[in-house]
Coordinates of C-alpha atoms and ligand atoms in Angstrom, one line a residue:
M223 CA 32.8 220.0 108.9
I224 CA 35.8 222.1 108.2
N225 CA 35.6 225.4 110.4
I226 CA 38.1 228.2 109.1
N227 CA 36.8 230.8 111.6
W228 CA 36.0 233.2 109.0
N229 CA 34.9 236.6 110.7
F230 CA 34.0 238.7 107.9
D231 CA 32.7 242.5 108.4
N232 CA 32.3 243.7 105.0
T233 CA 32.1 247.4 104.7
Y234 CA 33.4 248.1 101.3
E235 CA 30.4 247.1 99.5
M236 CA 28.6 249.2 101.6
L237 CA 30.1 252.3 99.3
P238 CA 28.2 253.6 96.5
E239 CA 28.2 251.0 93.6
I240 CA 30.5 252.9 91.6
Y241 CA 33.4 251.8 93.6
F242 CA 33.1 248.2 93.3
T243 CA 31.6 245.5 91.1
K244 CA 30.2 242.2 92.3
V245 CA 31.9 239.3 90.9
S246 CA 32.2 235.5 91.0
P247 CA 35.8 233.6 91.0
E248 CA 36.8 231.2 88.4
V249 CA 36.7 227.7 89.3
G250 CA 39.9 226.0 88.9
S251 CA 39.7 222.5 87.5
K252 CA 42.1 220.7 90.2
P253 CA 42.4 223.0 93.0
K254 CA 45.1 222.5 95.5
I255 CA 46.5 224.3 98.4
L256 CA 50.5 224.7 98.2
Y257 CA 51.1 226.9 101.0
V258 CA 49.5 228.3 104.0
N259 CA 51.3 231.0 106.1
K260 CA 50.8 229.6 110.0
D261 CA 51.7 232.6 111.6
L262 CA 49.6 235.0 109.6
A263 CA 46.7 232.6 109.8
D264 CA 46.8 232.5 113.6
S265 CA 47.3 236.3 113.7
L266 CA 43.9 236.5 111.7
G267 CA 42.2 233.9 113.8
L268 CA 42.0 231.7 110.8
D269 CA 42.2 228.0 111.3
Y270 CA 45.7 226.9 109.8
E271 CA 44.5 222.9 109.5
G272 CA 41.2 223.9 108.0
L273 CA 42.9 226.0 105.3
L274 CA 45.2 223.5 104.7
E275 CA 42.3 221.0 104.0
D276 CA 39.7 223.5 102.3
G277 CA 41.8 226.3 101.3
G278 CA 42.4 225.2 97.6
K279 CA 38.8 225.0 97.0
I280 CA 37.9 228.1 98.7
F281 CA 40.9 230.1 97.2
A282 CA 41.1 228.5 93.5
A283 CA 37.7 227.0 93.0
G284 CA 35.1 229.5 94.6
K285 CA 33.7 227.3 97.0
P286 CA 31.3 229.7 98.5
I287 CA 31.9 231.2 102.1
N288 CA 29.3 232.6 103.9
E289 CA 29.2 236.2 104.3
A290 CA 32.1 236.7 101.8
S291 CA 32.1 240.0 100.0
N292 CA 33.3 238.6 96.4
I293 CA 33.7 242.3 94.9
A294 CA 36.4 243.7 92.5
M295 CA 37.6 247.4 93.3
A296 CA 37.3 250.0 90.7
Y297 CA 40.4 252.2 90.6
T298 CA 42.3 254.3 88.1
G299 CA 46.0 255.0 88.3
H300 CA 49.1 256.9 86.5
Q301 CA 50.9 254.0 85.0
F302 CA 54.4 255.5 84.0
G303 CA 52.9 258.8 84.1
N304 CA 49.8 258.1 81.8
F305 CA 46.3 258.1 83.6
V306 CA 44.5 255.0 82.9
M307 CA 41.3 253.2 84.0
L308 CA 42.0 250.4 85.9
G309 CA 40.5 248.1 88.7
D310 CA 40.9 244.8 90.0
G311 CA 41.3 243.0 86.6
R312 CA 42.6 239.8 88.3
A313 CA 41.4 240.1 91.9
M314 CA 38.8 239.9 94.4
L315 CA 38.1 240.8 97.8
L316 CA 36.8 237.9 99.5
G317 CA 36.0 240.0 102.6
E318 CA 37.4 241.7 105.6
Q319 CA 38.4 239.7 108.3
I320 CA 38.1 241.0 112.1
T321 CA 41.1 239.5 113.8
P322 CA 40.8 238.4 117.4
S323 CA 42.5 241.6 118.5
G324 CA 39.7 243.5 116.6
K325 CA 41.8 244.4 113.7
R326 CA 40.4 244.7 110.1
F327 CA 42.2 243.1 107.3
D328 CA 41.1 242.4 103.5
I329 CA 41.4 239.2 102.3
Q330 CA 41.9 239.5 98.7
L331 CA 42.5 236.4 96.1
K332 CA 45.0 237.5 93.2
G333 CA 44.5 235.6 90.1
S334 CA 41.2 234.7 90.7
G335 CA 39.7 235.1 86.8
R336 CA 38.0 237.9 84.8
T337 CA 36.3 240.9 86.0
P338 CA 34.4 244.1 84.5
Y339 CA 38.1 245.7 84.9
S340 CA 40.2 242.9 82.9
R341 CA 40.2 245.1 79.9
G342 CA 42.3 242.4 77.5
G343 CA 43.8 240.6 80.2
D344 CA 42.9 236.8 81.2
G345 CA 42.5 237.6 85.0
K346 CA 44.8 234.8 85.8
A347 CA 48.3 234.4 87.6
A348 CA 50.9 232.1 87.0
L349 CA 52.5 230.1 89.7
G350 CA 56.1 231.6 89.4
P351 CA 55.1 235.6 89.9
M352 CA 52.7 234.4 92.8
L353 CA 55.4 232.6 94.6
R354 CA 57.6 235.6 94.2
E355 CA 55.2 238.0 95.9
Y356 CA 54.7 235.2 98.4
L357 CA 58.3 234.9 99.2
I358 CA 59.3 238.8 99.0
S359 CA 56.1 240.2 100.7
E360 CA 56.9 237.9 103.5
A361 CA 60.5 239.0 103.6
M362 CA 59.6 242.4 103.7
F363 CA 57.4 241.9 106.6
A364 CA 60.2 240.1 108.2
L365 CA 62.2 243.1 107.4
N366 CA 59.9 245.4 109.5
I367 CA 58.9 247.0 106.3
P368 CA 55.0 247.8 106.1
T369 CA 53.6 245.5 103.4
T370 CA 50.7 243.6 102.4
R371 CA 51.1 240.1 103.5
A372 CA 50.4 236.4 101.8
L373 CA 48.1 234.1 103.5
A374 CA 48.5 231.2 100.9
I375 CA 49.1 230.2 97.4
S376 CA 46.8 227.5 95.8
L377 CA 47.3 225.9 92.4
T378 CA 44.1 226.0 89.9
G379 CA 45.2 222.9 88.0
D380 CA 44.8 225.1 85.1
R381 CA 47.2 226.5 82.7
V382 CA 48.1 230.1 82.1
I383 CA 49.2 231.1 78.5
R384 CA 52.2 233.6 79.0
Q385 CA 55.2 233.4 76.6
K386 CA 54.8 229.9 77.5
S387 CA 52.1 227.7 78.9
L388 CA 52.5 228.0 82.8
D389 CA 50.9 226.5 85.9
G390 CA 47.9 228.8 87.0
A391 CA 48.0 230.0 90.7
V392 CA 45.9 232.2 93.3
L393 CA 47.7 234.2 95.7
T394 CA 45.6 234.9 98.9
R395 CA 46.9 238.5 99.9
V396 CA 46.1 240.3 103.1
A397 CA 46.1 244.1 103.5
S398 CA 45.0 246.6 106.2
S399 CA 43.0 247.8 102.9
H400 CA 43.3 247.9 99.2
I401 CA 42.7 251.5 99.0
R402 CA 45.3 253.4 96.7
V403 CA 46.0 256.6 95.6
G404 CA 44.4 255.4 92.4
T405 CA 41.2 254.5 94.2
F406 CA 41.3 258.3 95.3
Q407 CA 41.9 259.3 91.6
Y408 CA 39.0 257.1 90.6
S409 CA 36.8 258.9 93.0
A410 CA 37.6 262.3 91.7
Y411 CA 37.1 261.3 88.3
A412 CA 34.0 259.2 88.3
G413 CA 32.3 260.4 91.8
D414 CA 30.1 263.1 92.3
N415 CA 30.9 265.4 95.2
N416 CA 28.7 263.3 97.8
Q417 CA 30.4 260.0 96.6
Q418 CA 33.8 261.4 96.9
R419 CA 33.1 262.7 100.5
E420 CA 31.4 259.4 101.5
F421 CA 34.5 257.5 99.9
A422 CA 37.0 260.0 101.7
N423 CA 35.2 259.8 105.1
Y424 CA 35.5 255.7 104.7
A425 CA 39.0 255.8 104.0
I426 CA 39.7 258.2 107.0
K427 CA 37.7 255.9 109.2
R428 CA 39.3 252.9 108.2
H429 CA 43.2 254.3 108.4
Y430 CA 42.9 257.5 110.2
P431 CA 40.0 257.5 112.3
D432 CA 41.7 259.8 114.8
I433 CA 41.3 262.7 112.0
L434 CA 37.7 262.3 111.5
N435 CA 36.7 265.1 113.6
S436 CA 39.2 267.3 113.1
E437 CA 38.7 270.8 111.2
N438 CA 39.6 269.6 107.9
P439 CA 39.8 265.9 107.5
Y440 CA 40.7 265.7 104.0
L441 CA 43.8 267.9 104.2
E442 CA 44.8 265.7 107.5
L443 CA 44.5 262.5 105.4
F444 CA 46.8 264.1 102.8
K445 CA 49.1 265.0 105.6
E446 CA 49.2 261.6 107.2
V447 CA 49.6 259.5 103.9
V448 CA 52.7 261.9 102.8
R449 CA 54.1 261.2 106.3
K450 CA 53.3 257.7 105.9
Q451 CA 54.8 257.2 102.1
A452 CA 58.0 259.2 103.1
S453 CA 58.6 256.7 105.8
L454 CA 58.1 253.9 104.0
I455 CA 60.1 254.8 100.9
A456 CA 62.8 255.8 103.0
K457 CA 62.6 252.0 104.6
W458 CA 63.1 250.8 101.1
Q459 CA 66.1 252.8 100.3
A460 CA 67.7 251.6 103.5
V461 CA 67.4 247.9 102.5
G462 CA 67.9 248.7 98.8
F463 CA 64.7 247.7 97.7
V464 CA 63.3 248.7 94.0
H465 CA 59.8 248.4 93.9
G466 CA 60.0 248.7 90.3
V467 CA 56.5 250.1 89.1
M468 CA 55.5 252.7 91.4
N469 CA 52.4 253.6 89.6
T470 CA 49.6 255.6 91.4
D471 CA 47.5 252.5 91.5
N472 CA 50.5 250.6 93.5
M473 CA 50.6 253.4 96.2
T474 CA 48.3 252.7 99.1
I475 CA 46.8 254.9 101.7
S476 CA 47.8 252.8 104.5
G477 CA 51.4 253.3 103.7
E478 CA 51.9 249.5 103.2
T479 CA 53.9 248.1 100.0
I480 CA 51.6 246.8 97.7
D481 CA 52.1 244.9 94.2
Y482 CA 55.2 242.8 93.9
G483 CA 55.5 242.7 90.3
P484 CA 58.9 243.7 88.8
C485 CA 60.7 244.5 92.4
A486 CA 64.2 243.4 93.2
F487 CA 67.0 244.3 95.5
I488 CA 70.1 246.1 94.5
D489 CA 73.4 244.0 95.1
K490 CA 76.3 246.3 94.4
Y491 CA 75.3 249.8 95.2
D492 CA 74.2 251.7 92.0
P493 CA 71.5 254.2 92.4
D494 CA 70.4 253.8 88.7
T495 CA 69.4 250.4 89.2
V496 CA 66.3 249.6 87.7
F497 CA 64.8 246.0 87.0
S498 CA 61.8 246.1 85.2
S499 CA 62.0 245.1 81.5
I500 CA 59.5 247.9 80.6
D501 CA 61.0 250.8 82.2
W502 CA 63.6 251.5 79.5
Q503 CA 63.8 255.2 80.8
G504 CA 64.6 254.4 84.5
R505 CA 61.6 256.1 86.0
Y506 CA 61.3 254.0 89.0
A507 CA 65.3 253.3 89.4
Y508 CA 66.5 253.3 93.1
K509 CA 67.4 256.8 93.3
N510 CA 64.3 258.0 91.9
Q511 CA 62.1 256.3 94.3
G512 CA 62.3 259.2 97.0
P513 CA 61.0 261.8 94.2
I514 CA 58.5 259.7 92.4
G515 CA 56.9 259.1 96.1
A516 CA 56.4 263.2 95.5
W517 CA 55.2 262.7 92.2
N518 CA 52.4 260.3 93.1
L519 CA 51.5 262.2 96.1
A520 CA 51.0 265.2 93.9
R521 CA 48.4 263.1 92.0
F522 CA 46.6 262.3 95.2
A523 CA 46.6 265.8 96.3
E524 CA 44.7 266.6 92.9
S525 CA 42.2 263.9 93.6
L526 CA 41.5 265.6 97.0
I527 CA 41.1 269.4 95.8
E528 CA 37.5 269.5 95.7
L529 CA 37.1 267.9 99.3
V530 CA 39.8 270.1 100.9
D531 CA 38.2 273.6 100.1
E532 CA 35.2 275.2 98.3
S533 CA 37.6 277.4 96.6
R534 CA 39.8 275.9 94.2
E535 CA 42.7 278.2 94.4
R536 CA 42.7 277.9 98.3
A537 CA 42.4 274.2 98.5
I538 CA 45.6 273.9 95.8
S539 CA 47.5 276.4 98.4
L540 CA 46.7 274.2 101.3
L541 CA 47.9 270.8 99.7
T542 CA 50.6 272.4 98.0
Q543 CA 51.9 273.3 101.3
E544 CA 51.8 270.0 102.6
L545 CA 53.3 268.3 99.5
E546 CA 56.3 270.5 100.1
K547 CA 57.0 269.1 103.4
Y548 CA 57.5 265.7 101.7
E549 CA 61.2 266.5 100.7
E550 CA 62.0 267.1 104.2
L551 CA 60.0 264.2 105.7
F552 CA 61.7 261.7 103.4
N553 CA 65.3 262.8 103.9
S554 CA 64.8 262.9 107.5
A555 CA 63.4 259.6 107.3
Y556 CA 66.1 258.3 105.3
Y557 CA 69.0 259.8 107.3
K558 CA 67.4 258.2 110.3
E559 CA 67.4 254.8 108.7
M560 CA 70.9 255.3 107.5
T561 CA 72.4 256.5 110.5
E562 CA 71.1 253.7 112.5
K563 CA 72.6 251.2 110.2
I564 CA 75.8 252.6 111.3
G565 CA 75.1 252.5 114.9
I566 CA 74.0 256.4 115.6
E567 CA 70.9 257.2 117.0
N568 CA 69.7 260.8 117.0
Y569 CA 71.8 262.2 114.1
T570 CA 73.2 265.6 113.3
E571 CA 74.1 267.1 110.2
E572 CA 77.8 265.9 110.2
D573 CA 76.4 262.3 110.7
K574 CA 74.5 262.8 107.3
K575 CA 78.1 263.4 105.8
L576 CA 79.2 260.0 107.4
V577 CA 76.2 258.2 105.6
D578 CA 76.9 259.9 102.4
S579 CA 80.5 259.3 102.1
L580 CA 80.1 255.4 103.0
I581 CA 77.4 255.3 100.0
K582 CA 79.9 257.1 97.5
F583 CA 82.6 254.8 98.7
M584 CA 80.3 251.8 98.1
E585 CA 79.2 253.2 94.6
V586 CA 82.7 254.0 93.6
N587 CA 84.0 250.6 94.6
S588 CA 80.9 248.6 93.1
L589 CA 80.5 247.2 97.0
D590 CA 77.4 245.2 97.8
Y591 CA 75.3 247.1 99.8
T592 CA 73.9 244.5 102.1
N593 CA 77.0 242.7 102.8
T594 CA 79.1 246.2 103.3
F595 CA 76.5 246.9 106.3
V596 CA 76.7 243.4 107.6
D597 CA 80.7 243.7 107.8
I598 CA 80.1 247.1 109.5
S599 CA 77.7 245.2 111.9
N600 CA 80.3 242.6 112.5
K601 CA 83.1 245.0 112.7
D602 CA 84.9 242.7 110.3
F603 CA 87.4 245.0 108.1
S604 CA 89.3 242.0 107.0
K605 CA 88.5 242.3 103.2
D606 CA 91.2 244.2 101.0
I607 CA 88.9 246.8 100.2
Y608 CA 88.6 248.1 103.5
K609 CA 92.4 248.9 103.6
K610 CA 92.0 251.6 101.3
D611 CA 92.8 254.9 102.7
D612 CA 89.6 256.7 102.0
F613 CA 88.0 253.7 103.8
K614 CA 90.3 253.8 106.8
L615 CA 90.0 257.7 106.9
W616 CA 85.9 257.2 107.0
Q617 CA 86.4 254.6 109.5
K618 CA 88.3 256.7 112.0
S619 CA 85.7 259.5 111.9
W620 CA 82.9 256.8 112.3
E621 CA 84.5 255.2 115.3
K622 CA 85.4 258.6 116.7
R623 CA 81.5 259.5 116.4
L624 CA 80.6 256.4 118.2
Q625 CA 82.9 256.6 120.9
E626 CA 81.6 260.3 121.7
S627 CA 78.1 258.7 121.6
G628 CA 78.2 257.6 125.3
K629 CA 76.5 254.3 124.0
T630 CA 78.5 251.0 125.0
E631 CA 79.7 248.9 122.2
R632 CA 77.1 246.4 122.9
Q633 CA 74.3 249.0 122.5
I634 CA 75.9 250.2 119.2
E635 CA 76.0 246.4 117.7
D636 CA 72.6 245.7 118.7
L637 CA 71.1 248.7 116.9
M638 CA 73.4 247.9 113.8
K639 CA 72.3 244.1 114.0
G640 CA 68.8 245.1 114.4
K641 CA 68.8 247.4 111.1
N642 CA 71.0 245.5 108.9
P643 CA 69.7 242.5 107.3
R644 CA 72.4 239.9 107.3
L645 CA 69.9 238.4 104.2
I646 CA 67.8 240.2 101.8
P647 CA 65.9 238.1 98.8
R648 CA 68.9 238.2 96.4
N649 CA 67.4 238.3 92.8
Y650 CA 69.5 235.5 91.5
W651 CA 68.3 233.1 94.5
V652 CA 64.9 234.1 94.2
D653 CA 64.9 233.5 90.4
L654 CA 66.6 230.2 91.0
A655 CA 64.2 229.3 93.8
I656 CA 61.0 229.9 91.6
K657 CA 62.6 228.2 88.5
D658 CA 63.0 225.1 90.6
A659 CA 59.6 225.4 92.0
E660 CA 57.9 225.9 88.5
G661 CA 59.7 222.6 87.6
G662 CA 57.9 221.0 90.7
D663 CA 61.1 221.0 92.9
F664 CA 60.5 223.3 95.8
T665 CA 63.4 222.4 97.9
L666 CA 65.4 225.6 97.4
F667 CA 62.2 227.7 97.6
E668 CA 61.3 226.6 101.3
E669 CA 64.9 226.9 102.4
L670 CA 65.1 230.5 101.3
F671 CA 61.8 231.3 102.7
E672 CA 62.6 229.9 106.0
E673 CA 66.1 231.9 106.1
L674 CA 64.6 235.1 104.8
Q675 CA 62.1 234.9 108.0
K676 CA 65.1 235.6 110.3
P677 CA 67.0 238.3 108.6
F678 CA 68.3 240.0 111.9
D679 CA 69.4 236.6 113.6
Y680 CA 73.2 236.9 113.3
S681 CA 73.6 233.5 114.8
R682 CA 72.4 232.0 111.8
E683 CA 74.9 231.4 109.0
A684 CA 73.3 233.1 105.6
G685 CA 75.3 230.4 103.8
K686 CA 75.1 230.6 100.0
F687 CA 71.9 233.2 99.8
K688 CA 74.3 235.8 100.9
E689 CA 76.5 235.2 97.8
V690 CA 76.7 238.0 95.3
L691 CA 76.6 236.4 91.7
E692 CA 78.1 239.4 89.6
D693 CA 77.2 238.1 86.1
V694 CA 73.7 237.5 86.4
K695 CA 71.5 239.9 84.8
I696 CA 68.2 240.4 86.4
V697 CA 65.1 241.7 84.4
T698 CA 61.8 241.1 85.9
Y699 CA 58.3 241.6 84.2
C700 CA 55.2 243.6 84.8
G701 CA 51.8 242.3 84.5
T702 CA 52.7 238.6 85.0
Ligands
LIG1096 P1 49.8 245.6 87.9 O1 50.9 246.1 87.2 O2 49.9 244.0 88.5 O3 49.6 246.5 89.1 O4 48.5 245.6 87.2 C1 47.8 246.7 86.7 C2 46.4 246.6 86.3 O5 46.5 245.5 85.2 C3 45.4 246.4 87.5 O6 44.4 246.8 86.9 C4 45.3 244.7 87.4 O7 44.3 244.3 87.8 C5 45.3 244.6 85.6 N1 46.0 243.2 85.5 C6 47.2 242.6 85.6 N2 47.5 241.2 85.0 C7 46.0 241.0 84.6 C8 45.6 239.9 84.1 N3 46.5 238.8 83.6 N4 44.3 239.9 83.7 C9 43.4 241.2 83.9 N5 44.1 242.2 84.3 C10 45.1 242.3 84.8
LIG1097 MG1 48.6 246.9 90.8

């Protein structure tokens, strides 16, 4: 008998019924486990060998687990600015795993078949996009960016029809919860006042238990999420990550990055960078991510009005006051990240200018964002571009600033090398690795995955994966 060590304690299904629907997963005709993330399995207290043996049947063929939850969650969301009814259209919550250290994580299947929220969709996922989420979410984790994680990928053995016929797959996703801004929007839209309160209390208890007994826990919740999102998006900016589809249903309450659809990393610095094929207006371009965070949080605030105060006017005023702090929180989080990238702790106003002028130099000269910071971390200014007068001027004031900081060269180098990844999932390599894998050759995918686990290990040679391939135009797709 295979023992996976599930330790479920399912609480979401205790919420009022409007928040979810019980579902059953689709049965794949030839289920097969492709990958199990051993480190993650270990930290969840799950048996890795057991998952390798039985994971395919559990994740891709509905093999029942005692105590499983099997629910699809209801939510709404603003997609590219328009309010829509959504919900888990191709996902289901298997259960809430309690880890050996007592933490709670959702174990969710993505690509597990149709649900009442599927609308016109088939409820399925193709191998390529699931490999992409597996690779990039784990790379984000290694980059120290809060994110949902990937426990496993399984093949269903069935075909999925997109532009062409593709292998069907299921991603097993792990998150501290799947509660989104969109879930709160749904709650305000579909729930009565008691249901809204019960749901909000649930979310608070799960993510911010310390505020449960505060004077106005719903306002405190808003404050916490504003802080978390400001910090998260600043971290995205610092590594050049473009989420691509920052709809309110793709913004968590926990502050974890979620839904790796049309995401990508910038190569050469260009603030207008956008990758999503359907985002022709550039709503979710790199430079807009900070402000879109505020837009989404305004939608979150709207969903809390009835809870925050009996007087609508007062509630709006209280929430607005908090929302207005976002810009400052985002900016200070951004400059903290960016000044650390150039070896400065406890930045001053002057240091912000140092960051801005470096970024401007990258933009004007179309420099590769990641590799420029790697050169700075290595103090390797051998490239011709660094011989330009404006760079030399920058370098001079930067070096002066570092000398005045009182830190040793070693301390500064360690700070920079801990902040500047020598490697990010470059679009070209991600695409190539996935194309190969779709064709049955997983060599490149595994090589890339391995390397992306150690982004700050400067003793490793990033090799070909650090190459920038200029003329490859990357466009990524939603709803894959
Ligand atoms: P996403 O763009 O992945 O954040 O998904 C937006 C919404 O579309 C969510 O409600 C998804 O569950 C739903 N969805 C995406 N793909 C499918 C699919 N193949 N079948 C059913 N629903 C889907
Ligand atoms: Mg989504």
